[in-house]
CSV table of C-alpha atoms and ligand atoms in Angstrom, one decimal:
chain,number,residue,atom,x,y,z
A,29,MET,CA,10.7,10.5,54.1
A,30,SER,CA,12.5,12.8,56.7
A,31,GLN,CA,15.2,13.1,54.2
A,32,THR,CA,13.0,14.2,51.4
A,33,ALA,CA,11.4,16.9,53.7
A,34,THR,CA,14.9,18.3,54.6
A,35,THR,CA,15.8,18.5,51.0
A,36,THR,CA,12.8,20.4,50.0
A,37,GLN,CA,13.2,22.9,52.9
A,38,THR,CA,16.8,23.6,51.9
A,39,ALA,CA,15.9,23.9,48.2
A,40,SER,CA,13.2,26.5,49.0
A,41,LYS,CA,15.6,28.7,51.1
A,42,GLU,CA,18.1,28.8,48.3
A,43,ALA,CA,15.4,29.8,45.7
A,44,THR,CA,14.5,32.7,47.9
A,45,SER,CA,18.0,34.0,48.2
A,46,LYS,CA,18.7,33.7,44.6
A,47,GLU,CA,15.4,35.3,43.6
A,48,ILE,CA,16.4,38.8,45.1
A,49,GLY,CA,17.2,41.2,42.2
A,50,ALA,CA,16.6,38.4,39.5
A,51,THR,CA,13.6,37.8,37.3
A,52,SER,CA,14.7,34.1,36.9
A,53,THR,CA,17.1,31.9,38.7
A,54,LEU,CA,19.5,29.1,37.7
A,55,LYS,CA,18.6,25.7,39.1
A,56,SER,CA,21.4,24.5,41.3
A,57,VAL,CA,23.6,21.5,40.4
A,58,LEU,CA,23.2,18.7,42.8
A,59,ASN,CA,25.0,15.8,41.3
A,60,VAL,CA,26.4,14.5,38.1
A,61,ARG,CA,26.0,10.7,37.7
A,62,PRO,CA,29.0,9.1,35.8
A,63,THR,CA,28.6,6.6,33.1
A,64,PRO,CA,28.0,3.2,35.0
A,65,GLN,CA,28.9,-0.2,33.9
A,66,GLY,CA,26.5,-1.8,31.3
A,67,HIS,CA,24.5,-5.1,31.4
A,68,TRP,CA,22.0,-6.8,29.3
A,69,VAL,CA,18.3,-6.9,29.7
A,70,GLY,CA,17.3,-10.0,28.0
A,71,ASP,CA,19.5,-10.6,24.9
A,72,GLY,CA,18.2,-7.4,23.0
A,73,PHE,CA,18.9,-4.4,25.3
A,74,PRO,CA,22.6,-3.6,26.3
A,75,VAL,CA,21.8,-1.0,28.9
A,76,ARG,CA,23.4,1.4,31.3
A,77,THR,CA,21.2,2.2,34.1
A,78,MET,CA,21.7,6.0,34.8
A,79,PHE,CA,19.7,5.8,38.0
A,80,GLY,CA,17.4,3.5,39.6
A,81,TYR,CA,14.6,3.6,42.2
A,82,ASP,CA,17.1,3.0,45.1
A,83,THR,CA,17.6,6.8,44.8
A,84,ALA,CA,14.0,7.9,44.1
A,85,ALA,CA,13.9,10.7,46.6
A,86,ALA,CA,16.6,12.7,44.4
A,87,VAL,CA,14.9,12.0,41.1
A,88,THR,CA,11.1,11.8,41.9
A,89,PRO,CA,8.7,11.5,39.8
A,90,PHE,CA,11.2,9.5,37.7
A,91,LEU,CA,12.2,6.0,39.0
A,92,LEU,CA,14.8,4.6,36.5
A,93,LEU,CA,16.5,5.5,33.3
A,94,ASP,CA,18.1,2.7,31.3
A,95,TYR,CA,20.2,3.8,28.2
A,96,ALA,CA,20.1,1.1,25.6
A,97,GLY,CA,23.0,1.1,23.1
A,98,PRO,CA,24.3,2.5,21.0
A,99,HIS,CA,25.1,-1.1,19.9
A,100,HIS,CA,25.4,-2.6,16.6
A,101,PHE,CA,23.4,-6.0,15.9
A,102,GLU,CA,24.4,-8.5,13.3
A,103,PRO,CA,21.4,-9.8,11.2
A,104,ALA,CA,19.9,-12.8,13.0
A,105,MET,CA,16.9,-15.2,12.4
A,106,GLN,CA,15.9,-15.4,16.0
A,107,ARG,CA,14.3,-12.3,17.6
A,108,ARG,CA,16.1,-10.7,20.4
A,109,GLY,CA,14.6,-9.0,23.3
A,110,VAL,CA,13.1,-9.6,26.7
A,111,GLY,CA,10.3,-12.1,27.1
A,112,GLU,CA,7.1,-12.2,29.2
A,113,HIS,CA,7.7,-10.3,32.6
A,114,PRO,CA,5.3,-8.2,34.9
A,115,HIS,CA,5.1,-4.6,36.0
A,116,ARG,CA,3.0,-2.8,38.7
A,117,GLY,CA,2.8,0.5,40.2
A,118,PHE,CA,4.4,2.9,37.5
A,119,GLU,CA,4.8,3.6,33.9
A,120,THR,CA,7.5,2.6,31.2
A,121,VAL,CA,8.4,5.0,28.5
A,122,THR,CA,10.5,3.7,25.7
A,123,ILE,CA,12.0,6.3,23.4
A,124,VAL,CA,13.8,4.8,20.2
A,125,TYR,CA,16.4,6.5,18.4
A,126,SER,CA,17.7,3.6,16.2
A,127,GLY,CA,16.4,0.1,15.5
A,128,GLU,CA,12.8,-1.1,16.1
A,129,VAL,CA,11.1,-2.4,19.3
A,130,GLU,CA,7.8,-4.4,19.3
A,131,HIS,CA,5.8,-4.4,22.5
A,132,ARG,CA,2.8,-6.8,23.6
A,133,ASP,CA,1.0,-6.9,26.8
A,134,SER,CA,-1.7,-8.8,28.8
A,135,SER,CA,-4.0,-5.6,28.8
A,136,GLY,CA,-4.2,-5.9,25.0
A,137,GLY,CA,-1.8,-3.1,24.4
A,138,GLY,CA,0.9,-3.5,21.8
A,139,GLY,CA,2.7,-1.7,18.9
A,140,ARG,CA,5.9,-1.3,17.1
A,141,ILE,CA,8.0,1.7,17.4
A,142,GLY,CA,10.9,3.0,15.4
A,143,PRO,CA,13.3,5.8,15.4
A,144,GLY,CA,11.7,9.0,16.8
A,145,ASP,CA,8.7,7.1,18.2
A,146,VAL,CA,7.7,6.7,21.7
A,147,GLN,CA,5.6,4.2,23.7
A,148,TRP,CA,4.2,5.2,27.0
A,149,MET,CA,2.9,2.2,29.0
A,150,THR,CA,1.1,2.5,32.1
A,151,ALA,CA,1.4,-0.8,34.2
A,152,GLY,CA,-0.8,0.5,37.0
A,153,SER,CA,-2.5,-2.4,38.8
A,154,GLY,CA,-0.3,-4.9,36.7
A,155,LEU,CA,0.2,-6.5,33.5
A,156,VAL,CA,2.8,-8.8,31.9
A,157,HIS,CA,4.7,-7.8,28.7
A,158,GLU,CA,7.4,-8.7,26.2
A,159,GLU,CA,9.7,-6.1,24.6
A,160,MET,CA,11.4,-7.6,21.4
A,161,HIS,CA,13.3,-6.2,18.3
A,162,SER,CA,10.9,-6.1,15.4
A,163,PRO,CA,11.1,-9.0,13.0
A,164,GLU,CA,12.5,-6.8,10.3
A,165,PHE,CA,15.2,-5.3,12.4
A,166,THR,CA,16.2,-8.7,13.6
A,167,MET,CA,16.8,-9.8,9.8
A,168,SER,CA,18.4,-6.6,8.9
A,169,GLY,CA,20.4,-6.0,12.0
A,170,GLY,CA,22.1,-2.4,12.4
A,171,ALA,CA,22.5,0.3,15.0
A,172,PHE,CA,20.2,0.2,18.0
A,173,GLU,CA,19.7,3.0,20.6
A,174,ALA,CA,16.7,3.7,23.0
A,175,ILE,CA,16.0,5.0,26.3
A,176,GLN,CA,13.7,3.3,28.8
A,177,LEU,CA,12.4,5.7,31.5
A,178,TRP,CA,10.3,4.5,34.5
A,179,VAL,CA,7.8,7.1,35.8
A,180,ASN,CA,6.3,6.8,39.1
A,181,LEU,CA,2.6,6.8,39.9
A,182,PRO,CA,1.2,8.6,43.0
A,183,ALA,CA,-0.1,6.1,45.6
A,184,LYS,CA,-3.8,6.8,44.7
A,185,LEU,CA,-3.1,5.8,41.2
A,186,LYS,CA,-0.8,2.9,41.4
A,187,MET,CA,-3.6,0.5,40.8
A,188,THR,CA,-5.1,2.4,37.8
A,189,THR,CA,-6.1,0.4,34.9
A,190,PRO,CA,-3.2,-0.4,32.5
A,191,LYS,CA,-3.0,1.8,29.4
A,192,TYR,CA,-0.7,1.9,26.4
A,193,GLN,CA,0.0,5.0,24.3
A,194,THR,CA,1.8,4.8,20.9
A,195,ILE,CA,3.3,8.3,20.1
A,196,LEU,CA,4.8,8.4,16.7
A,197,ASN,CA,7.6,10.7,15.6
A,198,GLY,CA,5.0,12.6,13.4
A,199,ASP,CA,2.8,13.4,16.3
A,200,ILE,CA,5.8,15.0,18.3
A,201,PRO,CA,6.2,18.8,17.9
A,202,GLU,CA,9.6,19.8,17.0
A,203,VAL,CA,10.3,23.4,18.1
A,204,ALA,CA,13.3,25.5,17.0
A,205,LEU,CA,15.4,27.2,19.3
A,206,PRO,CA,16.4,30.9,18.9
A,207,ASP,CA,19.7,31.7,17.0
A,208,SER,CA,19.5,28.3,15.3
A,209,ALA,CA,20.8,26.7,18.4
A,210,GLY,CA,18.9,23.6,17.9
A,211,THR,CA,15.6,21.9,18.3
A,212,VAL,CA,13.4,20.6,21.1
A,213,ARG,CA,11.0,17.6,20.4
A,214,VAL,CA,8.3,17.8,23.1
A,215,ILE,CA,7.3,14.4,23.9
A,216,ALA,CA,5.3,15.3,27.2
A,217,GLY,CA,4.4,18.6,28.8
A,218,ALA,CA,4.9,21.8,27.0
A,219,PHE,CA,7.8,24.0,25.7
A,220,ASN,CA,7.5,27.5,24.7
A,221,GLY,CA,3.8,27.0,24.3
A,222,HIS,CA,3.9,23.8,22.1
A,223,LYS,CA,2.3,20.8,23.9
A,224,GLY,CA,3.6,17.3,23.8
A,225,PRO,CA,1.2,14.4,22.9
A,226,ALA,CA,1.8,12.0,25.8
A,227,ASN,CA,-1.0,12.0,28.5
A,228,THR,CA,0.7,11.9,31.9
A,229,PHE,CA,-0.8,11.4,35.4
A,230,THR,CA,1.4,14.0,37.1
A,231,PRO,CA,2.9,17.1,35.5
A,232,ILE,CA,6.0,16.0,33.4
A,233,ASP,CA,8.1,17.7,30.7
A,234,LEU,CA,10.2,15.5,28.4
A,235,TRP,CA,12.3,17.6,26.1
A,236,ASP,CA,14.3,15.5,23.4
A,237,THR,CA,16.9,18.2,22.7
A,238,ARG,CA,19.4,18.7,20.0
A,239,LEU,CA,22.0,21.6,20.3
A,240,ALA,CA,24.6,22.6,17.6
A,241,LYS,CA,28.3,23.0,18.6
A,242,GLY,CA,29.1,26.4,19.8
A,243,LYS,CA,25.5,27.5,20.5
A,244,GLY,CA,23.4,27.8,23.6
A,245,ALA,CA,20.0,28.1,25.0
A,246,GLU,CA,18.0,28.7,28.2
A,247,PHE,CA,15.2,26.5,29.1
A,248,HIS,CA,12.5,27.5,31.8
A,249,VAL,CA,10.9,24.8,34.0
A,250,THR,CA,7.9,24.8,36.4
A,251,PRO,CA,8.9,26.1,39.9
A,252,GLY,CA,9.4,23.2,42.3
A,253,HIS,CA,10.1,20.4,39.6
A,254,ASN,CA,12.8,18.1,39.8
A,255,THR,CA,14.9,18.3,36.6
A,256,LEU,CA,17.4,16.0,35.0
A,257,ALA,CA,19.4,16.1,31.9
A,258,PHE,CA,21.1,13.2,30.2
A,259,VAL,CA,23.6,13.6,27.4
A,260,MET,CA,23.6,10.6,24.8
A,261,LYS,CA,25.9,12.6,22.3
A,262,GLY,CA,28.2,15.4,22.7
A,263,ALA,CA,29.3,17.6,25.5
A,264,ILE,CA,27.7,20.4,27.3
A,265,VAL,CA,28.0,23.0,30.1
A,266,ILE,CA,24.7,23.0,32.0
A,267,ASN,CA,24.3,25.6,34.8
A,268,GLY,CA,28.2,25.7,35.1
A,269,LYS,CA,28.8,22.1,35.2
A,270,ARG,CA,30.3,20.2,32.3
A,271,LEU,CA,28.5,17.1,31.1
A,272,LYS,CA,29.6,14.6,28.5
A,273,GLU,CA,28.4,11.5,26.7
A,274,ALA,CA,26.4,9.1,28.9
A,275,GLU,CA,26.4,11.3,31.9
A,276,LEU,CA,23.4,12.6,33.7
A,277,VAL,CA,22.9,15.5,36.0
A,278,GLU,CA,20.5,16.3,38.8
A,279,LEU,CA,19.4,19.7,39.3
A,280,GLY,CA,17.9,21.1,42.5
A,281,ARG,CA,14.2,21.9,43.0
A,282,ASP,CA,15.2,25.6,43.4
A,283,GLY,CA,15.1,28.1,40.6
A,284,THR,CA,13.4,27.7,37.2
A,285,THR,CA,16.1,28.3,34.5
A,286,ILE,CA,18.6,25.8,32.7
A,287,ARG,CA,21.2,27.4,30.8
A,288,ILE,CA,22.9,25.0,28.3
A,289,ASP,CA,26.0,25.7,26.0
A,290,ALA,CA,27.1,23.0,23.6
A,291,GLU,CA,30.7,22.2,23.1
A,292,GLU,CA,29.8,19.5,20.5
A,293,ASP,CA,26.8,18.7,18.4
A,294,THR,CA,24.8,17.3,21.3
A,295,LYS,CA,21.8,15.1,21.8
A,296,LEU,CA,20.2,15.3,25.3
A,297,MET,CA,17.0,14.6,27.0
A,298,ILE,CA,15.7,17.1,29.5
A,299,LEU,CA,13.4,15.6,32.1
A,300,SER,CA,11.4,17.7,34.5
A,301,GLY,CA,8.5,16.7,36.8
A,302,GLU,CA,6.6,17.5,39.9
A,303,PRO,CA,8.0,15.6,42.7
A,304,ILE,CA,5.9,12.6,44.2
A,305,ASP,CA,7.1,12.8,47.9
A,306,GLU,CA,5.8,9.5,48.9
A,307,PRO,CA,7.6,6.3,50.2
A,308,VAL,CA,9.1,4.3,47.4
A,309,PHE,CA,9.4,0.5,47.9
A,310,GLY,CA,10.4,-1.5,44.8
A,311,TYR,CA,11.3,-5.1,44.1
A,312,GLY,CA,12.4,-5.9,40.5
A,313,PRO,CA,9.6,-5.0,38.3
A,314,PHE,CA,7.1,-3.8,40.9
A,315,VAL,CA,7.4,-0.3,42.5
A,316,MET,CA,5.0,0.4,45.3
A,317,ASN,CA,5.0,2.4,48.5
A,318,TYR,CA,5.3,-0.3,51.1
A,319,GLN,CA,6.8,-3.8,51.5
A,320,ALA,CA,3.4,-5.5,52.0
A,321,GLU,CA,2.2,-4.2,48.7
A,322,ILE,CA,5.1,-5.9,47.0
A,323,ARG,CA,4.3,-9.2,48.7
A,324,GLN,CA,0.7,-8.6,47.3
A,325,ALA,CA,2.2,-7.8,43.9
A,326,VAL,CA,4.2,-11.1,43.7
A,327,ASN,CA,1.2,-13.0,45.0
A,328,ASP,CA,-1.0,-11.5,42.3
A,329,PHE,CA,1.4,-12.1,39.5
A,330,ASN,CA,2.0,-15.7,40.6
A,331,ALA,CA,-1.8,-16.3,40.7
A,332,GLY,CA,-2.0,-15.1,37.2
A,333,LYS,CA,-4.0,-11.8,38.1
A,334,MET,CA,-1.8,-9.8,35.9
A,335,GLY,CA,-2.7,-11.8,32.9
A,336,ARG,CA,-0.6,-13.8,30.6
A,337,LEU,CA,0.5,-13.4,27.0
A,338,GLY,CA,-1.0,-15.8,24.4
A,339,SER,CA,1.5,-17.6,22.1
A,340,THR,CA,1.9,-16.1,18.6
A,341,LEU,CA,2.9,-17.7,15.5
B,412,MN,MN1,9.3,-4.3,31.0
């Protein structure tokens, strides 16, 4: 925690000095995360983990970002995916760009999402779920691309009742940027007065952004937020730093402005959120504040307190 406190103090000093004589200030660039080695989650999701909860202080309130694909799946008879497993203490947000994912959990939540759709699952006090390719996508095969983001819950909400939100493409406002520079799909929070459909426990903006080659735009975030940008396709210069495909940038808590210029047609996700400056202790699919709470989570899961999935035909 002392490390986090130091970071906050430094950031606010920088913000003060930059604000002199300016109406808005560029957020500082802290770190560019290079493209990591990939691994498989089950047999359905070839992912690159752009960050995990081992570095939570720098990215809070976000805990993890897995970039699945792009990957071409051949047609198959047997559904691919990841079978029954638990979560406690946070939320999983799955954003599909290509392919179809089906979710089923022990709290009764479930649904199918396809291109442009989002599922926002609150694990809270705990559930078990499976994440599979849809039967149709399994049989047709084709391109698969998705993001799974883990969003932390503050200590007082970690044991909240599990919840599931299906957010369909049509429910997500798409806002045009000035000068035909591109578009922003507002999944959560707000952008230029357009509110996103996701219900979040702490203030979060999720902006699914497209920028046209040679164009640029400014984005304004809430003061004090941690902000990340992740490029899926294309290349940009963001607050003076070049970012290319499958790279992620962490911006400081200082300032409120992000200036992005696109060198190519670009698809990127901008994530911004109010920091949750609490201890993070994670173990696999459980993310709590202290080790004792992890032991409790493992015991509760083993005792069946997070439920079980019934078999389906
Ligand atoms: Mn899961």
